Tab-separated table of N, CA and C in Angstrom:
chain	number	residue	atom	x	y	z
A	1	GLU	N	0.930	-1.166	0.082
A	1	GLU	CA	-0.141	0.026	0.037
A	1	GLU	C	1.167	1.508	-0.175
A	2	ILE	N	1.956	1.155	0.865
A	2	ILE	CA	2.719	2.866	1.170
A	2	ILE	C	3.563	2.945	-0.402
A	3	ILE	N	4.000	1.497	-0.704
A	3	ILE	CA	4.896	1.331	-2.183
A	3	ILE	C	4.115	2.470	-3.313
A	4	HIS	N	2.802	1.698	-3.217
A	4	HIS	CA	2.151	2.081	-4.560
A	4	HIS	C	1.470	3.439	-4.421
A	5	GLY	N	2.113	4.209	-3.308
A	5	GLY	CA	1.231	5.666	-3.077
A	5	GLY	C	2.537	6.453	-2.394
A	6	LEU	N	3.603	6.387	-2.940
A	6	LEU	CA	4.518	7.135	-2.541
A	6	LEU	C	4.672	8.642	-2.689
A	7	ARG	N	5.195	9.463	-1.719
A	7	ARG	CA	5.055	10.942	-2.385
A	7	ARG	C	6.177	10.824	-3.683
A	8	ALA	N	6.045	12.117	-4.298
A	8	ALA	CA	6.758	12.017	-5.631
A	8	ALA	C	8.230	12.162	-5.567
A	9	ARG	N	8.596	12.703	-4.333
A	9	ARG	CA	10.076	13.226	-4.283
A	9	ARG	C	10.810	11.901	-3.876
A	10	ASP	N	9.650	10.866	-2.820
A	10	ASP	CA	10.254	9.376	-2.720
A	10	ASP	C	10.172	8.490	-3.580
A	11	LEU	N	9.216	9.004	-4.765
A	11	LEU	CA	9.120	7.719	-5.733
A	11	LEU	C	10.139	8.002	-6.788
A	12	VAL	N	10.789	9.157	-6.635
A	12	VAL	CA	12.339	9.679	-7.734
A	12	VAL	C	13.494	9.423	-6.612
A	13	GLU	N	13.397	9.438	-5.863
A	13	GLU	CA	14.583	9.050	-4.899
A	13	GLU	C	14.887	7.009	-5.076
A	14	VAL	N	13.805	6.432	-4.827
A	14	VAL	CA	13.390	5.098	-4.855
A	14	VAL	C	13.967	4.613	-6.394
A	15	ASP	N	13.103	5.262	-7.104
A	15	ASP	CA	13.352	4.578	-8.258
A	15	ASP	C	14.664	4.921	-8.891
A	16	ALA	N	15.703	6.006	-8.695
A	16	ALA	CA	16.803	6.228	-9.287
A	16	ALA	C	17.626	5.173	-8.800
A	17	VAL	N	17.334	4.796	-7.601
A	17	VAL	CA	18.819	3.653	-6.872
A	17	VAL	C	18.113	1.977	-6.645
A	18	ARG	N	17.103	2.130	-7.333
A	18	ARG	CA	16.490	0.116	-7.976
A	18	ARG	C	16.410	0.014	-8.992
A	19	PHE	N	16.608	-1.100	-9.124
A	19	PHE	CA	16.943	-1.934	-10.562
A	19	PHE	C	15.293	-1.993	-10.814
A	20	GLU	N	14.519	-2.401	-10.575
A	20	GLU	CA	13.148	-2.697	-10.162
A	20	GLU	C	12.623	-1.467	-11.005
A	21	GLY	N	11.321	-1.697	-11.877
A	21	GLY	CA	10.811	-0.309	-12.792
A	21	GLY	C	9.663	0.027	-12.288
A	22	SER	N	8.814	-0.965	-11.322
A	22	SER	CA	7.461	-0.383	-11.161
A	22	SER	C	7.216	-0.690	-9.422
A	23	SER	N	6.328	-0.156	-8.818
A	23	SER	CA	6.247	-0.097	-7.549
A	23	SER	C	5.967	-1.344	-7.199
A	24	THR	N	5.313	-2.369	-8.257
A	24	THR	CA	4.864	-3.719	-7.483
A	24	THR	C	6.394	-4.406	-7.642
A	25	ALA	N	6.946	-4.381	-8.662
A	25	ALA	CA	8.482	-4.832	-8.608
A	25	ALA	C	9.447	-4.243	-7.497
A	26	ILE	N	9.251	-3.167	-7.038
A	26	ILE	CA	9.742	-2.586	-6.084
A	26	ILE	C	9.699	-3.174	-4.146
A	27	ALA	N	7.914	-3.295	-4.182
A	27	ALA	CA	7.662	-4.057	-3.391
A	27	ALA	C	8.067	-5.428	-3.084
A	28	GLU	N	7.779	-5.844	-4.159
A	28	GLU	CA	8.486	-7.265	-3.790
A	28	GLU	C	9.827	-7.599	-3.700
A	29	ALA	N	11.078	-6.915	-4.417
A	29	ALA	CA	11.943	-6.893	-3.938
A	29	ALA	C	12.520	-6.674	-2.907
A	30	MET	N	11.731	-5.010	-1.948
A	30	MET	CA	12.085	-4.861	-0.575
A	30	MET	C	11.814	-6.083	0.244
A	31	ILE	N	10.274	-6.930	0.242
A	31	ILE	CA	9.715	-7.855	1.106
A	31	ILE	C	10.993	-9.225	0.801
A	32	ALA	N	11.446	-9.136	-0.468
A	32	ALA	CA	12.419	-10.717	-0.517
A	32	ALA	C	13.726	-10.407	0.305
A	33	SER	N	13.876	-9.086	0.486
A	33	SER	CA	15.509	-8.939	1.163
A	33	SER	C	15.160	-8.213	2.854
A	34	ARG	N	14.000	-8.611	3.609
A	34	ARG	CA	13.696	-8.188	4.260
A	34	ARG	C	14.479	-9.341	5.823
A	35	GLY	N	15.205	-10.372	4.878
A	35	GLY	CA	16.338	-11.028	5.921
A	35	GLY	C	17.715	-10.443	6.186
A	36	ASN	N	17.808	-9.347	5.516
A	36	ASN	CA	18.969	-8.711	5.676
A	36	ASN	C	18.855	-7.448	6.711
A	37	ARG	N	17.446	-6.830	7.192
A	37	ARG	CA	17.514	-5.616	8.139
A	37	ARG	C	17.434	-6.592	9.232
A	38	VAL	N	17.701	-5.557	10.052
A	38	VAL	CA	17.019	-5.918	11.348
A	38	VAL	C	15.517	-5.063	11.448
A	39	ALA	N	15.347	-3.889	11.313
A	39	ALA	CA	13.821	-3.548	11.563
A	39	ALA	C	13.576	-3.309	10.453
A	40	ASP	N	12.068	-3.335	10.136
A	40	ASP	CA	10.836	-2.861	9.139
A	40	ASP	C	9.910	-2.645	10.026
A	41	LEU	N	9.178	-1.134	10.097
A	41	LEU	CA	8.226	-1.420	10.586
A	41	LEU	C	7.229	-0.283	9.843
A	42	CYS	N	6.234	-0.349	9.981
A	42	CYS	CA	5.012	0.643	9.493
A	42	CYS	C	4.703	1.642	10.563
A	43	LEU	N	4.609	2.569	9.868
A	43	LEU	CA	3.689	3.698	10.719
A	43	LEU	C	2.459	4.126	10.186
A	44	ALA	N	1.343	4.262	11.372
A	44	ALA	CA	0.082	4.344	9.889
A	44	ALA	C	-0.513	5.481	11.193
A	45	THR	N	-1.658	6.355	10.439
A	45	THR	CA	-2.110	7.329	11.276
A	45	THR	C	-3.200	6.489	12.333
A	46	SER	N	-4.112	7.078	13.358
A	46	SER	CA	-4.689	6.273	14.020
A	46	SER	C	-5.679	5.956	13.826
A	47	GLU	N	-6.614	5.940	12.544
A	47	GLU	CA	-7.455	5.665	11.793
A	47	GLU	C	-6.859	3.911	11.257
A	48	GLY	N	-5.648	4.039	11.302
A	48	GLY	CA	-4.836	2.658	10.415
A	48	GLY	C	-4.300	2.916	9.277
A	49	HIS	N	-4.543	4.289	8.612
A	49	HIS	CA	-4.121	4.386	7.313
A	49	HIS	C	-2.314	4.511	7.100
A	50	ALA	N	-1.952	3.097	6.571
A	50	ALA	CA	-0.548	2.807	5.960
A	50	ALA	C	0.002	4.188	5.715
A	51	VAL	N	1.226	5.330	6.259
A	51	VAL	CA	2.052	6.266	5.653
A	51	VAL	C	3.079	5.901	5.156
A	52	ALA	N	3.898	5.184	6.554
A	52	ALA	CA	5.488	5.704	6.074
A	52	ALA	C	5.939	4.058	6.266
A	53	LEU	N	6.948	3.780	5.825
A	53	LEU	CA	7.921	2.021	5.949
A	53	LEU	C	9.395	2.911	6.520
A	54	ILE	N	9.855	2.310	7.652
A	54	ILE	CA	10.553	3.133	8.254
A	54	ILE	C	11.900	1.917	8.687
A	55	GLY	N	13.023	1.389	8.299
A	55	GLY	CA	13.959	0.435	8.953
A	55	GLY	C	15.291	0.837	8.149
A	56	GLY	N	15.759	-0.301	9.053
A	56	GLY	CA	16.983	-0.581	8.317
A	56	GLY	C	17.917	-1.982	8.875
A	57	GLY	N	19.212	-1.722	8.393
A	57	GLY	CA	19.881	-3.263	8.453
A	57	GLY	C	21.517	-3.124	8.850
A	58	LEU	N	22.513	-3.739	9.600
A	58	LEU	CA	23.724	-3.731	9.360
A	58	LEU	C	24.195	-3.815	8.725
A	59	THR	N	25.497	-2.921	7.978
A	59	THR	CA	26.385	-3.126	7.223
A	59	THR	C	27.672	-3.880	7.534
A	60	SER	N	27.710	-3.492	8.659
A	60	SER	CA	28.991	-4.010	9.890
A	60	SER	C	28.837	-4.295	11.149
A	61	PRO	N	29.663	-4.852	11.833
A	61	PRO	CA	29.164	-5.112	12.945
A	61	PRO	C	28.509	-4.080	13.972
A	62	ARG	N	28.870	-2.599	13.714
A	62	ARG	CA	28.393	-1.526	14.465
A	62	ARG	C	27.791	-0.395	13.995
A	63	VAL	N	27.125	-0.881	12.465
A	63	VAL	CA	27.066	0.529	11.457
A	63	VAL	C	25.792	-0.125	10.975
A	64	ALA	N	24.522	0.786	10.683
A	64	ALA	CA	23.663	0.348	10.242
A	64	ALA	C	23.647	1.282	8.865
A	65	SER	N	22.496	1.028	8.099
A	65	SER	CA	21.993	1.606	7.012
A	65	SER	C	20.367	1.834	7.315
A	66	VAL	N	19.931	3.338	7.125
A	66	VAL	CA	18.592	3.265	8.083
A	66	VAL	C	17.879	3.808	6.206
A	67	TYR	N	16.434	3.570	6.371
A	67	TYR	CA	15.426	4.408	5.411
A	67	TYR	C	14.215	4.743	5.922
A	68	MET	N	13.844	5.798	5.091
A	68	MET	CA	12.342	5.834	5.272
A	68	MET	C	11.614	6.287	4.379
A	69	VAL	N	10.205	6.156	4.216
A	69	VAL	CA	9.527	6.359	2.670
A	69	VAL	C	8.260	6.790	3.248
A	70	ALA	N	7.692	7.122	2.367
A	70	ALA	CA	6.244	7.802	3.096
A	70	ALA	C	5.637	8.102	1.323
A	71	THR	N	3.829	8.215	2.277
A	71	THR	CA	2.855	8.934	1.279
A	71	THR	C	2.372	10.290	1.522
A	72	ASP	N	1.749	10.229	0.703
A	72	ASP	CA	1.542	11.892	0.690
A	72	ASP	C	0.270	12.421	2.016
A	73	ARG	N	0.334	11.296	2.803
A	73	ARG	CA	-0.105	11.480	4.364
A	73	ARG	C	0.570	11.669	5.260
A	74	TRP	N	1.968	11.765	5.046
A	74	TRP	CA	2.942	12.086	6.151
A	74	TRP	C	2.592	13.544	6.843
A	75	GLN	N	2.542	13.779	6.329
A	75	GLN	CA	2.363	15.318	7.377
A	75	GLN	C	1.130	15.082	8.632
A	76	GLU	N	0.639	14.107	8.039
A	76	GLU	CA	-0.447	13.690	9.222
A	76	GLU	C	0.155	12.827	10.495
A	77	ILE	N	1.077	12.608	10.131
A	77	ILE	CA	2.142	11.630	11.432
A	77	ILE	C	3.317	12.014	11.464
A	78	ALA	N	3.642	13.062	11.014
A	78	ALA	CA	5.376	13.882	10.618
A	78	ALA	C	5.843	14.165	12.546
A	79	LEU	N	4.841	14.690	12.856
A	79	LEU	CA	5.373	14.906	14.737
A	79	LEU	C	5.158	13.827	15.532
A	80	ALA	N	4.660	12.747	15.297
A	80	ALA	CA	4.633	11.583	16.100
A	80	ALA	C	5.739	10.995	15.784
A	81	ALA	N	5.559	10.924	14.222
A	81	ALA	CA	6.665	9.833	14.097
A	81	ALA	C	8.170	10.248	14.254
A	82	THR	N	8.501	11.450	14.271
A	82	THR	CA	9.804	11.976	14.326
A	82	THR	C	9.890	12.206	16.213
A	83	ARG	N	9.292	11.995	17.047
A	83	ARG	CA	8.966	12.089	18.355
A	83	ARG	C	9.568	10.513	18.420
A	84	TRP	N	8.393	9.958	18.335
A	84	TRP	CA	9.131	8.478	17.668
A	84	TRP	C	10.101	8.146	17.219
A	85	ALA	N	10.762	7.994	16.587
A	85	ALA	CA	12.050	8.133	15.650
A	85	ALA	C	13.021	8.608	16.915
A	86	LYS	N	13.129	10.202	17.220
A	86	LYS	CA	14.057	10.516	18.404
A	86	LYS	C	14.061	9.514	19.866
A	87	ARG	N	13.278	9.238	20.033
A	87	ARG	CA	13.293	8.700	21.356
A	87	ARG	C	13.451	7.002	21.261
A	88	ASP	N	12.583	6.269	20.484
A	88	ASP	CA	12.689	5.150	20.663
A	88	ASP	C	13.198	4.789	19.371
A	89	GLY	N	13.289	5.066	18.236
A	89	GLY	CA	13.959	4.642	17.190
A	89	GLY	C	15.755	4.863	17.006
A	90	ILE	N	15.813	5.885	17.981
A	90	ILE	CA	17.240	6.205	17.767
A	90	ILE	C	17.457	5.879	19.429
A	91	GLY	N	16.773	6.557	20.277
A	91	GLY	CA	17.115	6.589	21.894
A	91	GLY	C	17.530	5.287	22.137
A	92	ARG	N	16.554	4.075	21.712
A	92	ARG	CA	16.211	3.042	22.575
A	92	ARG	C	16.866	1.646	21.572
A	93	VAL	N	16.572	2.178	20.316
A	93	VAL	CA	17.277	0.776	19.629
A	93	VAL	C	18.444	1.380	19.009
A	94	LEU	N	18.948	2.179	18.076
A	94	LEU	CA	20.433	2.549	17.343
A	94	LEU	C	21.291	2.764	18.562
A	95	GLN	N	21.070	3.518	19.412
A	95	GLN	CA	21.875	3.847	20.612
A	95	GLN	C	22.258	2.681	21.194
A	96	THR	N	21.696	1.603	21.285
A	96	THR	CA	22.244	0.370	21.784
A	96	THR	C	22.735	-0.948	20.927
A	97	ILE	N	22.613	-0.532	19.479
A	97	ILE	CA	23.105	-1.604	18.959
A	97	ILE	C	24.500	-1.101	17.871
A	98	VAL	N	24.240	0.390	17.521
A	98	VAL	CA	25.082	0.718	16.683
A	98	VAL	C	26.223	1.963	17.299
A	99	ASN	N	27.140	2.191	16.638
A	99	ASN	CA	27.914	3.243	16.370
A	99	ASN	C	27.226	4.564	15.641
A	100	ARG	N	26.991	3.779	14.325
A	100	ARG	CA	27.112	4.964	13.572
A	100	ARG	C	26.042	4.466	12.821
A	101	ALA	N	24.934	5.271	11.957
A	101	ALA	CA	23.702	4.882	11.000
A	101	ALA	C	23.473	5.856	10.131
A	102	GLU	N	23.590	5.015	8.717
A	102	GLU	CA	23.913	5.932	7.447
A	102	GLU	C	22.240	6.106	7.003
A	103	CYS	N	22.399	6.911	6.047
A	103	CYS	CA	21.533	7.576	5.234
A	103	CYS	C	21.615	8.395	3.663
A	104	ARG	N	21.314	7.639	2.626
A	104	ARG	CA	21.298	8.247	1.780
A	104	ARG	C	20.357	8.874	1.086
A	105	CYS	N	20.359	10.169	0.870
A	105	CYS	CA	18.828	10.797	0.329
A	105	CYS	C	19.287	11.628	-1.232
A	106	TRP	N	18.247	11.270	-2.126
A	106	TRP	CA	18.565	12.199	-3.013
A	106	TRP	C	18.260	13.752	-2.394
A	107	GLU	N	19.538	14.328	-3.485
A	107	GLU	CA	19.893	15.712	-3.137
A	107	GLU	C	18.723	16.579	-3.081
A	108	GLY	N	17.717	16.604	-3.761
A	108	GLY	CA	16.216	17.440	-4.353
A	108	GLY	C	15.326	17.192	-3.345
A	109	HIS	N	15.647	15.644	-2.368
A	109	HIS	CA	14.266	15.608	-1.481
A	109	HIS	C	14.612	16.078	0.025
A	110	THR	N	14.133	17.690	-0.282
A	110	THR	CA	14.420	18.644	0.636
A	110	THR	C	13.841	18.501	2.448
A	111	VAL	N	12.586	17.538	1.988
A	111	VAL	CA	11.653	17.113	3.126
A	111	VAL	C	12.530	16.007	3.809
A	112	ALA	N	13.014	14.923	3.313
A	112	ALA	CA	13.350	13.992	3.742
A	112	ALA	C	15.026	14.623	4.273
A	113	ARG	N	15.582	15.604	3.601
A	113	ARG	CA	16.798	15.955	4.525
A	113	ARG	C	16.874	16.778	5.495
A	114	ARG	N	15.920	17.644	5.870
A	114	ARG	CA	15.311	18.028	6.760
A	114	ARG	C	14.906	17.246	8.070
A	115	TRP	N	14.311	16.025	7.254
A	115	TRP	CA	13.969	15.300	8.522
A	115	TRP	C	15.345	14.729	9.228
A	116	LEU	N	15.838	14.206	8.404
A	116	LEU	CA	17.132	13.387	9.034
A	116	LEU	C	18.064	14.249	10.249
A	117	GLU	N	18.240	15.913	9.467
A	117	GLU	CA	19.052	16.464	10.512
A	117	GLU	C	18.121	17.118	12.072
A	118	ARG	N	16.624	16.840	11.680
A	118	ARG	CA	16.150	16.770	13.015
A	118	ARG	C	16.470	15.939	13.916
A	119	LEU	N	16.620	14.531	13.345
A	119	LEU	CA	16.806	12.978	14.090
A	119	LEU	C	18.159	13.634	14.281
A	120	GLY	N	18.524	14.378	13.966
A	120	GLY	CA	20.637	14.290	14.501
A	120	GLY	C	21.515	14.026	13.320
A	121	PHE	N	20.985	13.486	12.373
A	121	PHE	CA	21.949	13.260	11.300
A	121	PHE	C	22.843	14.139	10.600
A	122	GLN	N	23.787	14.334	10.403
A	122	GLN	CA	24.052	15.254	9.872
A	122	GLN	C	25.246	14.870	8.266
A	123	LEU	N	25.297	16.148	7.731
A	123	LEU	CA	25.450	16.046	6.034
A	123	LEU	C	26.661	15.204	5.890
A	124	GLU	N	27.358	14.340	5.636
A	124	GLU	CA	28.867	14.080	5.481
A	124	GLU	C	29.485	14.086	3.980
A	125	GLY	N	28.364	13.514	2.972
A	125	GLY	CA	28.914	13.891	1.639
A	125	GLY	C	28.054	13.990	0.685
A	126	ARG	N	28.288	14.714	-0.593
A	126	ARG	CA	27.323	14.705	-1.631
A	126	ARG	C	28.124	13.664	-2.711
A	127	HIS	N	27.175	13.149	-3.345
A	127	HIS	CA	27.549	11.976	-4.612
A	127	HIS	C	27.146	11.889	-5.740
A	128	PRO	N	27.859	12.640	-6.827
A	128	PRO	CA	27.191	12.998	-8.122
A	128	PRO	C	26.917	11.670	-9.180
A	129	LEU	N	25.967	11.350	-9.480
A	129	LEU	CA	25.842	10.782	-10.593
A	129	LEU	C	25.336	9.471	-9.515
A	130	ILE	N	24.953	8.944	-8.745
A	130	ILE	CA	24.422	7.565	-8.166
A	130	ILE	C	23.178	7.354	-8.151
A	131	GLY	N	22.296	8.270	-8.684
A	131	GLY	CA	20.810	7.456	-9.701
A	131	GLY	C	21.270	6.812	-10.748
A	132	LYS	N	20.279	6.054	-11.457
A	132	LYS	CA	20.383	5.726	-12.712
A	132	LYS	C	20.119	6.868	-14.028
A	133	HIS	N	19.980	7.919	-13.531
A	133	HIS	CA	18.962	8.969	-14.250
A	133	HIS	C	20.128	10.273	-13.971
A	134	GLY	N	21.393	9.795	-13.207
A	134	GLY	CA	22.150	11.232	-12.897
A	134	GLY	C	21.878	11.672	-11.607
A	135	GLU	N	21.183	11.217	-11.148
A	135	GLU	CA	20.475	11.856	-9.576
A	135	GLU	C	21.887	12.006	-8.573
A	136	THR	N	21.836	12.792	-8.303
A	136	THR	CA	23.208	13.383	-6.934
A	136	THR	C	22.294	12.904	-5.713
A	137	PHE	N	22.997	11.970	-5.100
A	137	PHE	CA	22.594	11.774	-3.722
A	137	PHE	C	23.827	12.421	-2.612
A	138	LEU	N	22.918	12.464	-1.302
A	138	LEU	CA	24.020	12.884	-0.183
A	138	LEU	C	24.006	12.080	0.839
A	139	THR	N	25.319	11.501	1.523
A	139	THR	CA	25.190	11.233	2.730
A	139	THR	C	24.925	11.667	4.235
A	140	TYR	N	24.402	10.889	4.616
A	140	TYR	CA	23.728	11.817	6.210
A	140	TYR	C	24.191	10.242	6.886
A	141	ALA	N	24.956	10.735	8.511
A	141	ALA	CA	24.914	9.964	9.340
A	141	ALA	C	24.822	10.589	10.893
A	142	TRP	N	24.436	9.619	11.617
A	142	TRP	CA	24.086	9.714	13.119
A	142	TRP	C	25.423	8.858	13.861
A	143	LEU	N	25.649	9.249	14.816
A	143	LEU	CA	26.944	8.918	15.305
A	143	LEU	C	26.487	8.786	17.386
A	144	ASN	N	26.298	7.681	17.565
A	144	ASN	CA	26.306	7.539	18.686
A	144	ASN	C	27.283	8.306	19.644
A	145	PRO	N	26.768	9.045	20.474
A	145	PRO	CA	27.310	9.676	21.647
A	145	PRO	C	28.478	9.193	22.631
A	146	ASP	N	27.431	7.756	22.865
A	146	ASP	CA	28.477	6.861	23.610
A	146	ASP	C	28.810	5.815	23.113
A	147	PRO	N	29.335	5.094	21.644
A	147	PRO	CA	29.926	4.222	21.476
A	147	PRO	C	30.052	3.516	22.223
A	148	VAL	N	29.411	2.454	21.491
A	148	VAL	CA	30.138	1.128	22.055
A	148	VAL	C	31.356	0.217	21.298
A	149	LEU	N	32.724	0.219	22.006
A	149	LEU	CA	33.335	-0.354	21.086
A	149	LEU	C	34.076	-1.928	21.801
A	150	ASP	N	34.021	-2.255	20.649
A	150	ASP	CA	34.806	-3.691	20.846
A	150	ASP	C	36.182	-3.604	21.243
A	151	ALA	N	36.904	-4.690	22.102
A	151	ALA	CA	37.977	-4.792	22.240
A	151	ALA	C	39.316	-5.117	21.517
A	152	PRO	N	40.024	-4.712	20.974
A	152	PRO	CA	40.867	-4.966	19.841
A	152	PRO	C	41.400	-6.279	20.164
A	153	PRO	N	42.012	-7.113	19.153
A	153	PRO	CA	42.790	-8.226	19.128
A	153	PRO	C	43.886	-8.252	20.143
A	154	ASN	N	44.292	-9.218	20.537
A	154	ASN	CA	45.346	-9.389	21.476
A	154	ASN	C	46.779	-9.252	20.356
A	155	GLU	N	47.427	-7.878	20.717
A	155	GLU	CA	49.071	-7.857	19.857
A	155	GLU	C	49.724	-8.744	19.477
A	156	GLY	N	49.343	-10.349	20.345
A	156	GLY	CA	50.418	-11.114	19.993
A	156	GLY	C	49.691	-12.168	18.486
A	157	ASP	N	48.105	-11.707	18.265
A	157	ASP	CA	46.821	-12.851	17.845
A	157	ASP	C	47.360	-12.186	16.415
A	158	ASP	N	47.652	-12.951	15.290
A	158	ASP	CA	47.805	-12.931	14.051
A	158	ASP	C	46.460	-13.210	13.435
A	159	PRO	N	45.555	-12.736	13.100
A	159	PRO	CA	44.311	-12.885	12.539
A	159	PRO	C	44.538	-13.410	11.039
A	160	CYS	N	45.736	-13.355	10.627
A	160	CYS	CA	45.848	-14.444	9.302
A	160	CYS	C	46.640	-15.529	9.031
A	161	ALA	N	46.730	-15.606	10.847
A	161	ALA	CA	48.198	-17.114	11.123
A	161	ALA	C	46.739	-18.321	10.611
């Protein structure tokens, strides 16, 4: 339901980086790849209308790649979704699992960029020609203020031996 009703800017962003061409094929590919992600949540209105998908997966032991796409009804839940994302999504989930969360965002998607910044993500880089139509994408990252660092291997240990 959400993928078929994406906001125009979300559709441009998703289409630019997906091999699939139709919203049905994109939805099928997202469902098929769920095993690679740590979380997938559907955010809805109080009446139960599905509005946004939010989630992410680990790309290395303490780094996550996160995403969010929404329909045109986003403004109905934007404030509550932002509160939830800051308090629970970042404060209770990300902060306990990862030291870094990354999100690539289409440069022209100003609403998404502002939302990432409100959540504490910082702009780290600009990447021309990421999209299949030449779109420029930006990398935003959230850094854990209290990172969990694994102990380094013992000096005498040779990982290649």
